[in-house]
């Protein structure tokens, strides 16, 4: 049985699955997998405010080796201003348009089509699909991993279908990801009338000292595999809508993307010390989204690189740049790499993937399956 990856991608895109995704989009995927011999398990995890989230695990075959493919069916909100309905997929000029075309429904469709090509393989082939990668990521991949652990399911290697390519399909493979931590620093003051400053305590000058101190921090110079860690102030607010009121509090929001020389909890402690020194009484709240990770060199590197070379003639660059992925969780199971479509339009208006890239990605993934599992 063959699967057209472009047609399947369009069917997935036609299901509005703004994070957290549930329901119809998982129905479409299940309907595509079961005729290929996959046993499909679907589960609902978590409660409000970060749930409920739907997740799916599908597997075919038994024993080792075990190749897993990980991905997500949820998408970010489309926003206004699209040329066409973001959930009514269209092909124009050789491009498939729709929210999720790049990130990452087409990659999932390409892998399903590749699995249809390679039905006679040894070992186990699985799909680890969440509905909560674009959201809080609390009840998504981590819940799937708990479910797998309860059943002693552990892949030997995992490919994540995130859009990693930049200038052309195959030029970038991600072998690790930076960590990410968000923080909110609150500087207290005393509210008052601007004409009577002696009766108030303006927190904004103190907040400015905190910002200056944070900007002066030198985190590191990077490592062999990673660029330097960077701290960015992303928001400043007082909640003050009046022109004649000194605010009672001021807050900044920041994000640090960090390499494998750092740990999230150490960075939180550094920011707390810095804020307290610059503005005594400041408080810091933090959320560590994930630690940095690097997949050690091993068979998965060469399997993916050789598949890309054979289909595209491109020599892929192994990189850790860019954002994070659910590889930050899955690395606890086995070696993980991210590889997928060109990412120029992900999260943008008129998101689109080239039809030929989707078909070529299917062929690359088919080679990866053969390389990892062989044939029977």
mmCIF file of C-alpha atoms in Angstrom:
data_model
loop_
_atom_site.group_PDB
_atom_site.id
_atom_site.type_symbol
_atom_site.label_atom_id
_atom_site.label_comp_id
_atom_site.label_asym_id
_atom_site.label_seq_id
_atom_site.Cartn_x
_atom_site.Cartn_y
_atom_site.Cartn_z
ATOM 1 C CA UNK A 1 0.000 0.000 0.000
ATOM 2 C CA UNK A 2 1.361 3.419 -0.936
ATOM 3 C CA UNK A 3 0.749 6.747 0.765
ATOM 4 C CA UNK A 4 0.951 10.107 -1.004
ATOM 5 C CA UNK A 5 2.766 12.361 1.493
ATOM 6 C CA UNK A 6 1.425 15.576 -0.033
ATOM 7 C CA UNK A 7 -2.167 14.378 0.108
ATOM 8 C CA UNK A 8 -1.728 13.172 3.696
ATOM 9 C CA UNK A 9 -0.055 16.445 4.699
ATOM 10 C CA UNK A 10 -2.997 18.354 3.230
ATOM 11 C CA UNK A 11 -5.477 16.237 5.182
ATOM 12 C CA UNK A 12 -3.569 16.910 8.407
ATOM 13 C CA UNK A 13 -3.370 20.644 7.683
ATOM 14 C CA UNK A 14 -7.136 20.710 7.081
ATOM 15 C CA UNK A 15 -7.634 19.793 10.760
ATOM 16 C CA UNK A 16 -7.282 23.022 12.805
ATOM 17 C CA UNK A 17 -5.033 21.786 15.603
ATOM 18 C CA UNK A 18 -3.918 24.894 17.467
ATOM 19 C CA UNK A 19 -2.015 23.751 20.516
ATOM 20 C CA UNK A 20 -2.957 21.659 22.421
ATOM 21 C CA UNK A 21 -4.174 19.416 19.587
ATOM 22 C CA UNK A 22 -6.821 16.728 20.021
ATOM 23 C CA UNK A 23 -9.339 14.810 18.007
ATOM 24 C CA UNK A 24 -9.654 15.005 14.234
ATOM 25 C CA UNK A 25 -5.991 15.450 13.349
ATOM 26 C CA UNK A 26 -5.134 12.306 15.336
ATOM 27 C CA UNK A 27 -7.996 10.483 13.604
ATOM 28 C CA UNK A 28 -6.409 11.248 10.230
ATOM 29 C CA UNK A 29 -3.006 9.978 11.341
ATOM 30 C CA UNK A 30 -4.442 6.811 12.884
ATOM 31 C CA UNK A 31 -6.405 6.086 9.714
ATOM 32 C CA UNK A 32 -3.184 6.373 7.691
ATOM 33 C CA UNK A 33 -1.092 4.166 10.018
ATOM 34 C CA UNK A 34 -3.343 1.205 10.763
ATOM 35 C CA UNK A 35 -3.543 -0.110 7.159
ATOM 36 C CA UNK A 36 0.295 -0.137 7.189
ATOM 37 C CA UNK A 37 0.358 -2.634 10.044
ATOM 38 C CA UNK A 38 0.899 -0.206 12.910
ATOM 39 C CA UNK A 39 -0.719 -0.748 16.280
ATOM 40 C CA UNK A 40 -1.918 2.668 17.405
ATOM 41 C CA UNK A 41 -2.368 3.787 21.011
ATOM 42 C CA UNK A 42 -3.991 7.139 21.775
ATOM 43 C CA UNK A 43 -4.175 8.728 25.186
ATOM 44 C CA UNK A 44 -5.393 11.944 26.801
ATOM 45 C CA UNK A 45 -3.034 13.363 29.415
ATOM 46 C CA UNK A 46 -3.272 16.174 31.934
ATOM 47 C CA UNK A 47 -5.809 18.711 33.063
ATOM 48 C CA UNK A 48 -6.166 22.492 32.862
ATOM 49 C CA UNK A 49 -4.358 24.817 32.697
ATOM 50 C CA UNK A 50 -1.770 22.919 30.598
ATOM 51 C CA UNK A 51 -4.059 20.088 29.451
ATOM 52 C CA UNK A 52 -5.819 18.023 28.432
ATOM 53 C CA UNK A 53 -3.421 16.946 25.659
ATOM 54 C CA UNK A 54 -3.776 14.087 23.205
ATOM 55 C CA UNK A 55 -0.762 11.910 22.434
ATOM 56 C CA UNK A 56 -0.202 8.940 20.131
ATOM 57 C CA UNK A 57 2.225 6.034 20.050
ATOM 58 C CA UNK A 58 2.237 3.686 17.070
ATOM 59 C CA UNK A 59 4.526 0.724 16.458
ATOM 60 C CA UNK A 60 5.127 -2.001 13.918
ATOM 61 C CA UNK A 61 7.356 -5.043 14.232
ATOM 62 C CA UNK A 62 9.085 -6.372 17.328
ATOM 63 C CA UNK A 63 12.467 -6.646 18.977
ATOM 64 C CA UNK A 64 15.551 -4.691 18.073
ATOM 65 C CA UNK A 65 16.812 -2.584 16.598
ATOM 66 C CA UNK A 66 14.111 -0.002 17.321
ATOM 67 C CA UNK A 67 13.915 3.231 15.304
ATOM 68 C CA UNK A 68 11.556 5.896 16.591
ATOM 69 C CA UNK A 69 10.218 8.951 14.775
ATOM 70 C CA UNK A 70 9.020 11.807 16.981
ATOM 71 C CA UNK A 71 6.885 14.769 16.062
ATOM 72 C CA UNK A 72 3.903 16.953 16.929
ATOM 73 C CA UNK A 73 0.516 17.595 15.372
ATOM 74 C CA UNK A 74 -0.217 20.835 17.220
ATOM 75 C CA UNK A 75 0.442 24.163 15.532
ATOM 76 C CA UNK A 76 0.789 27.773 16.603
ATOM 77 C CA UNK A 77 -2.162 30.141 16.029
ATOM 78 C CA UNK A 78 -2.210 31.312 12.400
ATOM 79 C CA UNK A 79 -2.881 35.005 13.009
ATOM 80 C CA UNK A 80 -4.581 37.256 10.461
ATOM 81 C CA UNK A 81 -3.488 38.332 7.018
ATOM 82 C CA UNK A 82 -3.091 35.022 5.185
ATOM 83 C CA UNK A 83 -3.547 34.971 1.414
ATOM 84 C CA UNK A 84 -5.842 31.964 1.830
ATOM 85 C CA UNK A 85 -7.480 30.105 4.725
ATOM 86 C CA UNK A 86 -4.607 28.670 6.823
ATOM 87 C CA UNK A 87 -6.615 25.486 7.438
ATOM 88 C CA UNK A 88 -7.762 25.033 3.830
ATOM 89 C CA UNK A 89 -4.559 23.680 2.243
ATOM 90 C CA UNK A 90 -3.779 24.841 -1.276
ATOM 91 C CA UNK A 91 -1.020 24.054 -3.759
ATOM 92 C CA UNK A 92 0.141 27.148 -5.618
ATOM 93 C CA UNK A 93 3.328 27.439 -7.621
ATOM 94 C CA UNK A 94 4.630 24.093 -6.412
ATOM 95 C CA UNK A 95 4.112 24.972 -2.730
ATOM 96 C CA UNK A 96 1.668 23.453 -0.247
ATOM 97 C CA UNK A 97 0.232 26.292 1.842
ATOM 98 C CA UNK A 98 -1.311 25.987 5.299
ATOM 99 C CA UNK A 99 -0.537 26.264 8.983
ATOM 100 C CA UNK A 100 1.632 23.285 9.866
ATOM 101 C CA UNK A 101 2.892 22.687 6.319
ATOM 102 C CA UNK A 102 6.463 23.175 7.535
ATOM 103 C CA UNK A 103 6.155 22.783 11.300
ATOM 104 C CA UNK A 104 5.568 19.886 11.091
ATOM 105 C CA UNK A 105 2.664 18.025 9.532
ATOM 106 C CA UNK A 106 4.405 17.475 6.197
ATOM 107 C CA UNK A 107 7.364 15.792 7.894
ATOM 108 C CA UNK A 108 4.998 13.415 9.687
ATOM 109 C CA UNK A 109 3.253 12.691 6.387
ATOM 110 C CA UNK A 110 6.604 12.050 4.694
ATOM 111 C CA UNK A 111 7.593 9.581 7.396
ATOM 112 C CA UNK A 112 4.271 7.725 7.155
ATOM 113 C CA UNK A 113 4.741 7.514 3.380
ATOM 114 C CA UNK A 114 8.297 6.245 3.917
ATOM 115 C CA UNK A 115 6.989 3.591 6.323
ATOM 116 C CA UNK A 116 4.549 2.514 3.620
ATOM 117 C CA UNK A 117 7.516 2.024 1.277
ATOM 118 C CA UNK A 118 9.406 -0.043 3.854
ATOM 119 C CA UNK A 119 6.865 -2.486 5.253
ATOM 120 C CA UNK A 120 9.324 -5.414 5.261
ATOM 121 C CA UNK A 121 11.882 -4.381 7.870
ATOM 122 C CA UNK A 122 13.473 -6.094 10.827
ATOM 123 C CA UNK A 123 13.131 -4.805 14.376
ATOM 124 C CA UNK A 124 10.621 -2.170 15.476
ATOM 125 C CA UNK A 125 9.488 1.072 13.862
ATOM 126 C CA UNK A 126 7.519 3.546 15.971
ATOM 127 C CA UNK A 127 5.993 7.003 15.900
ATOM 128 C CA UNK A 128 5.956 9.144 19.043
ATOM 129 C CA UNK A 129 3.498 11.962 18.309
ATOM 130 C CA UNK A 130 2.320 14.657 20.720
ATOM 131 C CA UNK A 131 -0.314 17.361 20.606
ATOM 132 C CA UNK A 132 1.635 19.720 22.885
ATOM 133 C CA UNK A 133 5.023 20.720 21.512
ATOM 134 C CA UNK A 134 4.118 24.294 20.616
ATOM 135 C CA UNK A 135 2.488 24.864 24.009
ATOM 136 C CA UNK A 136 3.649 24.329 27.593
ATOM 137 C CA UNK A 137 5.007 20.837 26.738
ATOM 138 C CA UNK A 138 3.927 19.587 30.150
ATOM 139 C CA UNK A 139 1.586 16.729 29.195
ATOM 140 C CA UNK A 140 3.023 15.911 25.777
ATOM 141 C CA UNK A 141 6.238 14.043 25.039
ATOM 142 C CA UNK A 142 7.061 13.610 28.715
ATOM 143 C CA UNK A 143 3.701 11.894 29.292
ATOM 144 C CA UNK A 144 4.382 9.668 26.277
ATOM 145 C CA UNK A 145 7.766 8.750 27.732
ATOM 146 C CA UNK A 146 6.120 7.788 31.031
ATOM 147 C CA UNK A 147 3.639 5.603 29.127
ATOM 148 C CA UNK A 148 6.502 3.962 27.224
ATOM 149 C CA UNK A 149 8.524 3.387 30.397
ATOM 150 C CA UNK A 150 5.587 1.596 32.029
ATOM 151 C CA UNK A 151 5.664 -0.849 29.090
ATOM 152 C CA UNK A 152 9.474 -1.121 28.857
ATOM 153 C CA UNK A 153 9.478 0.503 25.398
ATOM 154 C CA UNK A 154 12.801 2.132 24.614
ATOM 155 C CA UNK A 155 13.967 3.020 21.080
ATOM 156 C CA UNK A 156 17.628 2.621 20.121
ATOM 157 C CA UNK A 157 17.607 5.869 18.128
ATOM 158 C CA UNK A 158 15.072 8.615 17.359
ATOM 159 C CA UNK A 159 14.676 10.994 14.426
ATOM 160 C CA UNK A 160 12.597 14.116 15.136
ATOM 161 C CA UNK A 161 10.935 15.652 12.090
ATOM 162 C CA UNK A 162 11.407 19.299 13.060
ATOM 163 C CA UNK A 163 12.157 21.679 10.147
ATOM 164 C CA UNK A 164 15.947 21.975 10.424
ATOM 165 C CA UNK A 165 16.975 22.690 6.825
ATOM 166 C CA UNK A 166 17.773 26.295 5.959
ATOM 167 C CA UNK A 167 18.750 27.090 2.372
ATOM 168 C CA UNK A 168 17.749 23.729 0.888
ATOM 169 C CA UNK A 169 16.502 20.354 2.047
ATOM 170 C CA UNK A 170 19.264 18.408 3.743
ATOM 171 C CA UNK A 171 21.754 21.166 4.481
ATOM 172 C CA UNK A 172 21.301 21.123 8.286
ATOM 173 C CA UNK A 173 20.884 18.261 10.758
ATOM 174 C CA UNK A 174 20.523 19.120 14.435
ATOM 175 C CA UNK A 175 22.598 16.880 16.720
ATOM 176 C CA UNK A 176 21.826 18.808 19.893
ATOM 177 C CA UNK A 177 19.885 21.770 21.154
ATOM 178 C CA UNK A 178 20.476 24.670 23.481
ATOM 179 C CA UNK A 179 18.683 24.830 26.796
ATOM 180 C CA UNK A 180 16.097 27.500 27.526
ATOM 181 C CA UNK A 181 14.997 29.210 30.730
ATOM 182 C CA UNK A 182 12.441 32.011 31.129
ATOM 183 C CA UNK A 183 12.564 34.329 34.136
ATOM 184 C CA UNK A 184 10.469 37.148 35.556
ATOM 185 C CA UNK A 185 12.153 39.667 37.882
ATOM 186 C CA UNK A 186 9.851 41.781 40.033
ATOM 187 C CA UNK A 187 11.212 44.940 41.654
ATOM 188 C CA UNK A 188 8.966 46.334 44.408
ATOM 189 C CA UNK A 189 8.337 49.998 45.060
ATOM 190 C CA UNK A 190 5.702 52.219 46.660
ATOM 191 C CA UNK A 191 2.957 53.717 44.510
ATOM 192 C CA UNK A 192 2.388 57.449 44.734
ATOM 193 C CA UNK A 193 1.559 60.703 42.963
ATOM 194 C CA UNK A 194 4.294 62.015 40.690
ATOM 195 C CA UNK A 195 3.989 65.470 42.316
ATOM 196 C CA UNK A 196 4.877 63.953 45.721
ATOM 197 C CA UNK A 197 7.814 61.650 44.978
ATOM 198 C CA UNK A 198 8.990 61.738 48.603
ATOM 199 C CA UNK A 199 5.899 59.724 49.488
ATOM 200 C CA UNK A 200 6.600 57.061 46.908
ATOM 201 C CA UNK A 201 9.400 54.730 45.903
ATOM 202 C CA UNK A 202 9.801 54.459 42.141
ATOM 203 C CA UNK A 203 10.868 50.911 41.160
ATOM 204 C CA UNK A 204 11.780 51.809 37.580
ATOM 205 C CA UNK A 205 15.270 53.278 38.260
ATOM 206 C CA UNK A 206 16.017 50.189 40.351
ATOM 207 C CA UNK A 207 14.757 47.987 37.545
ATOM 208 C CA UNK A 208 17.060 49.848 35.145
ATOM 209 C CA UNK A 209 20.006 48.982 37.396
ATOM 210 C CA UNK A 210 18.985 45.331 37.230
ATOM 211 C CA UNK A 211 18.858 45.462 33.436
ATOM 212 C CA UNK A 212 22.290 47.104 33.293
ATOM 213 C CA UNK A 213 23.751 44.447 35.599
ATOM 214 C CA UNK A 214 22.228 41.629 33.562
ATOM 215 C CA UNK A 215 23.511 43.095 30.308
ATOM 216 C CA UNK A 216 27.013 43.180 31.805
ATOM 217 C CA UNK A 217 27.021 39.442 32.519
ATOM 218 C CA UNK A 218 29.345 37.322 30.399
ATOM 219 C CA UNK A 219 27.975 33.811 30.477
ATOM 220 C CA UNK A 220 30.538 31.946 28.372
ATOM 221 C CA UNK A 221 32.354 31.869 25.027
ATOM 222 C CA UNK A 222 30.580 28.803 23.717
ATOM 223 C CA UNK A 223 31.941 25.294 23.310
ATOM 224 C CA UNK A 224 33.140 23.156 20.430
ATOM 225 C CA UNK A 225 29.573 22.177 19.545
ATOM 226 C CA UNK A 226 27.617 25.211 20.771
ATOM 227 C CA UNK A 227 27.519 28.962 20.268
ATOM 228 C CA UNK A 228 27.835 31.237 23.322
ATOM 229 C CA UNK A 229 24.901 31.379 25.704
ATOM 230 C CA UNK A 230 22.829 34.550 25.399
ATOM 231 C CA UNK A 231 20.526 36.425 27.766
ATOM 232 C CA UNK A 232 17.797 38.590 26.235
ATOM 233 C CA UNK A 233 15.350 40.950 27.955
ATOM 234 C CA UNK A 234 11.992 40.233 26.289
ATOM 235 C CA UNK A 235 9.512 42.464 28.140
ATOM 236 C CA UNK A 236 9.326 45.373 30.600
ATOM 237 C CA UNK A 237 6.085 46.314 32.317
ATOM 238 C CA UNK A 238 4.618 48.204 35.261
ATOM 239 C CA UNK A 239 0.915 47.804 34.552
ATOM 240 C CA UNK A 240 0.619 51.558 34.956
ATOM 241 C CA UNK A 241 -1.786 53.217 32.548
ATOM 242 C CA UNK A 242 -1.711 56.645 34.187
ATOM 243 C CA UNK A 243 0.659 59.521 33.458
ATOM 244 C CA UNK A 244 0.687 60.942 36.979
ATOM 245 C CA UNK A 245 1.261 57.803 39.056
ATOM 246 C CA UNK A 246 4.557 56.374 40.217
ATOM 247 C CA UNK A 247 4.085 52.581 39.876
ATOM 248 C CA UNK A 248 4.246 50.299 42.857
ATOM 249 C CA UNK A 249 6.081 47.538 41.058
ATOM 250 C CA UNK A 250 8.060 46.937 37.888
ATOM 251 C CA UNK A 251 8.803 43.648 36.154
ATOM 252 C CA UNK A 252 11.111 42.436 33.432
ATOM 253 C CA UNK A 253 10.874 39.182 31.527
ATOM 254 C CA UNK A 254 13.970 37.504 30.113
ATOM 255 C CA UNK A 255 15.051 34.361 28.336
ATOM 256 C CA UNK A 256 18.432 32.657 28.352
ATOM 257 C CA UNK A 257 19.357 30.199 25.593
ATOM 258 C CA UNK A 258 22.303 28.283 26.943
ATOM 259 C CA UNK A 259 24.826 25.708 25.853
ATOM 260 C CA UNK A 260 26.168 22.566 27.499
ATOM 261 C CA UNK A 261 28.567 24.580 29.682
ATOM 262 C CA UNK A 262 25.582 25.771 31.717
ATOM 263 C CA UNK A 263 22.694 24.329 33.699
ATOM 264 C CA UNK A 264 19.326 25.981 34.062
ATOM 265 C CA UNK A 265 19.263 26.021 37.852
ATOM 266 C CA UNK A 266 22.731 27.624 37.994
ATOM 267 C CA UNK A 267 21.614 30.387 35.642
ATOM 268 C CA UNK A 268 18.531 31.053 37.759
ATOM 269 C CA UNK A 269 20.757 31.359 40.833
ATOM 270 C CA UNK A 270 23.075 33.769 38.957
ATOM 271 C CA UNK A 271 20.167 36.005 37.930
ATOM 272 C CA UNK A 272 18.783 35.988 41.475
ATOM 273 C CA UNK A 273 22.159 37.115 42.886
ATOM 274 C CA UNK A 274 22.520 39.781 40.208
ATOM 275 C CA UNK A 275 19.027 41.176 40.737
ATOM 276 C CA UNK A 276 19.359 41.232 44.529
ATOM 277 C CA UNK A 277 22.696 43.056 44.322
ATOM 278 C CA UNK A 278 21.330 45.697 41.934
ATOM 279 C CA UNK A 279 17.914 46.108 43.591
ATOM 280 C CA UNK A 280 17.617 44.577 47.061
ATOM 281 C CA UNK A 281 14.217 43.007 47.632
ATOM 282 C CA UNK A 282 13.809 41.859 44.036
ATOM 283 C CA UNK A 283 12.198 38.469 43.456
ATOM 284 C CA UNK A 284 12.775 36.046 40.585
ATOM 285 C CA UNK A 285 10.413 33.448 39.176
ATOM 286 C CA UNK A 286 11.804 30.955 36.678
ATOM 287 C CA UNK A 287 10.703 28.200 34.340
ATOM 288 C CA UNK A 288 13.344 25.928 32.838
ATOM 289 C CA UNK A 289 11.983 24.683 29.507
ATOM 290 C CA UNK A 290 14.832 22.245 28.972
ATOM 291 C CA UNK A 291 18.529 21.660 29.448
ATOM 292 C CA UNK A 292 21.070 21.746 26.644
ATOM 293 C CA UNK A 293 21.912 18.378 25.141
ATOM 294 C CA UNK A 294 24.332 16.955 22.602
ATOM 295 C CA UNK A 295 23.869 13.566 20.967
ATOM 296 C CA UNK A 296 27.226 11.783 20.984
ATOM 297 C CA UNK A 297 28.605 10.609 17.656
ATOM 298 C CA UNK A 298 27.165 7.226 16.716
ATOM 299 C CA UNK A 299 25.321 5.230 14.039
ATOM 300 C CA UNK A 300 22.374 7.631 13.769
ATOM 301 C CA UNK A 301 24.712 10.370 12.496
ATOM 302 C CA UNK A 302 25.904 8.373 9.514
ATOM 303 C CA UNK A 303 22.542 6.759 8.744
ATOM 304 C CA UNK A 304 20.883 10.165 8.324
ATOM 305 C CA UNK A 305 23.837 11.802 6.586
ATOM 306 C CA UNK A 306 24.153 8.983 4.054
ATOM 307 C CA UNK A 307 20.415 9.081 3.331
ATOM 308 C CA UNK A 308 20.612 12.831 2.667
ATOM 309 C CA UNK A 309 23.709 12.507 0.468
ATOM 310 C CA UNK A 310 22.163 9.707 -1.586
ATOM 311 C CA UNK A 311 18.933 11.597 -2.312
ATOM 312 C CA UNK A 312 20.111 15.199 -2.571
ATOM 313 C CA UNK A 313 23.862 15.202 -3.140
ATOM 314 C CA UNK A 314 24.117 17.615 -0.209
ATOM 315 C CA UNK A 315 26.682 17.190 2.565
ATOM 316 C CA UNK A 316 24.664 18.098 5.686
ATOM 317 C CA UNK A 317 26.108 20.317 8.378
ATOM 318 C CA UNK A 318 25.765 19.008 11.920
ATOM 319 C CA UNK A 319 24.494 21.881 14.058
ATOM 320 C CA UNK A 320 23.142 22.834 17.480
ATOM 321 C CA UNK A 321 22.012 26.353 16.542
ATOM 322 C CA UNK A 322 18.457 27.624 16.709
ATOM 323 C CA UNK A 323 15.587 26.857 19.041
ATOM 324 C CA UNK A 324 14.818 23.798 21.085
ATOM 325 C CA UNK A 325 12.717 20.699 20.409
ATOM 326 C CA UNK A 326 11.293 17.755 22.313
ATOM 327 C CA UNK A 327 14.684 16.160 21.845
ATOM 328 C CA UNK A 328 15.454 17.795 25.184
ATOM 329 C CA UNK A 329 13.223 15.129 26.749
ATOM 330 C CA UNK A 330 13.813 12.209 24.377
ATOM 331 C CA UNK A 331 17.601 12.319 24.787
ATOM 332 C CA UNK A 332 17.017 10.546 28.113
ATOM 333 C CA UNK A 333 15.969 7.465 26.106
ATOM 334 C CA UNK A 334 18.558 7.185 23.329
ATOM 335 C CA UNK A 335 20.545 9.131 20.704
ATOM 336 C CA UNK A 336 18.355 11.783 19.049
ATOM 337 C CA UNK A 337 18.729 13.930 15.947
ATOM 338 C CA UNK A 338 16.371 16.460 14.353
ATOM 339 C CA UNK A 339 15.964 16.556 10.585
ATOM 340 C CA UNK A 340 13.199 17.904 8.394
ATOM 341 C CA UNK A 341 12.053 20.455 5.846
ATOM 342 C CA UNK A 342 13.424 23.957 5.158
ATOM 343 C CA UNK A 343 12.243 26.248 7.956
ATOM 344 C CA UNK A 344 12.020 29.672 6.295
ATOM 345 C CA UNK A 345 8.232 30.010 6.718
ATOM 346 C CA UNK A 346 7.586 28.169 9.972
ATOM 347 C CA UNK A 347 5.334 30.170 12.352
ATOM 348 C CA UNK A 348 4.874 32.813 9.608
ATOM 349 C CA UNK A 349 1.919 33.996 7.577
ATOM 350 C CA UNK A 350 1.446 31.901 4.416
ATOM 351 C CA UNK A 351 3.510 29.029 5.801
ATOM 352 C CA UNK A 352 4.346 26.728 2.894
ATOM 353 C CA UNK A 353 6.428 23.670 2.013
ATOM 354 C CA UNK A 354 7.647 22.791 -1.476
ATOM 355 C CA UNK A 355 5.798 19.769 -2.841
ATOM 356 C CA UNK A 356 9.026 18.305 -4.205
ATOM 357 C CA UNK A 357 10.734 18.746 -0.811
ATOM 358 C CA UNK A 358 7.929 16.762 0.846
ATOM 359 C CA UNK A 359 8.366 13.945 -1.672
ATOM 360 C CA UNK A 360 12.144 14.030 -1.414
ATOM 361 C CA UNK A 361 11.923 13.951 2.382
ATOM 362 C CA UNK A 362 9.820 10.784 2.062
ATOM 363 C CA UNK A 363 12.643 9.167 0.080
ATOM 364 C CA UNK A 364 15.257 10.281 2.615
ATOM 365 C CA UNK A 365 13.227 8.898 5.512
ATOM 366 C CA UNK A 366 12.769 5.613 3.630
ATOM 367 C CA UNK A 367 16.558 5.328 3.367
ATOM 368 C CA UNK A 368 16.852 6.096 7.086
ATOM 369 C CA UNK A 369 14.435 3.267 7.886
ATOM 370 C CA UNK A 370 16.441 0.864 5.695
ATOM 371 C CA UNK A 371 19.714 2.035 7.191
ATOM 372 C CA UNK A 372 18.515 1.650 10.765
ATOM 373 C CA UNK A 373 16.434 -1.520 10.478
ATOM 374 C CA UNK A 374 17.462 -3.242 7.260
ATOM 375 C CA UNK A 375 14.992 -5.470 5.439
ATOM 376 C CA UNK A 376 13.555 -8.904 6.044
#
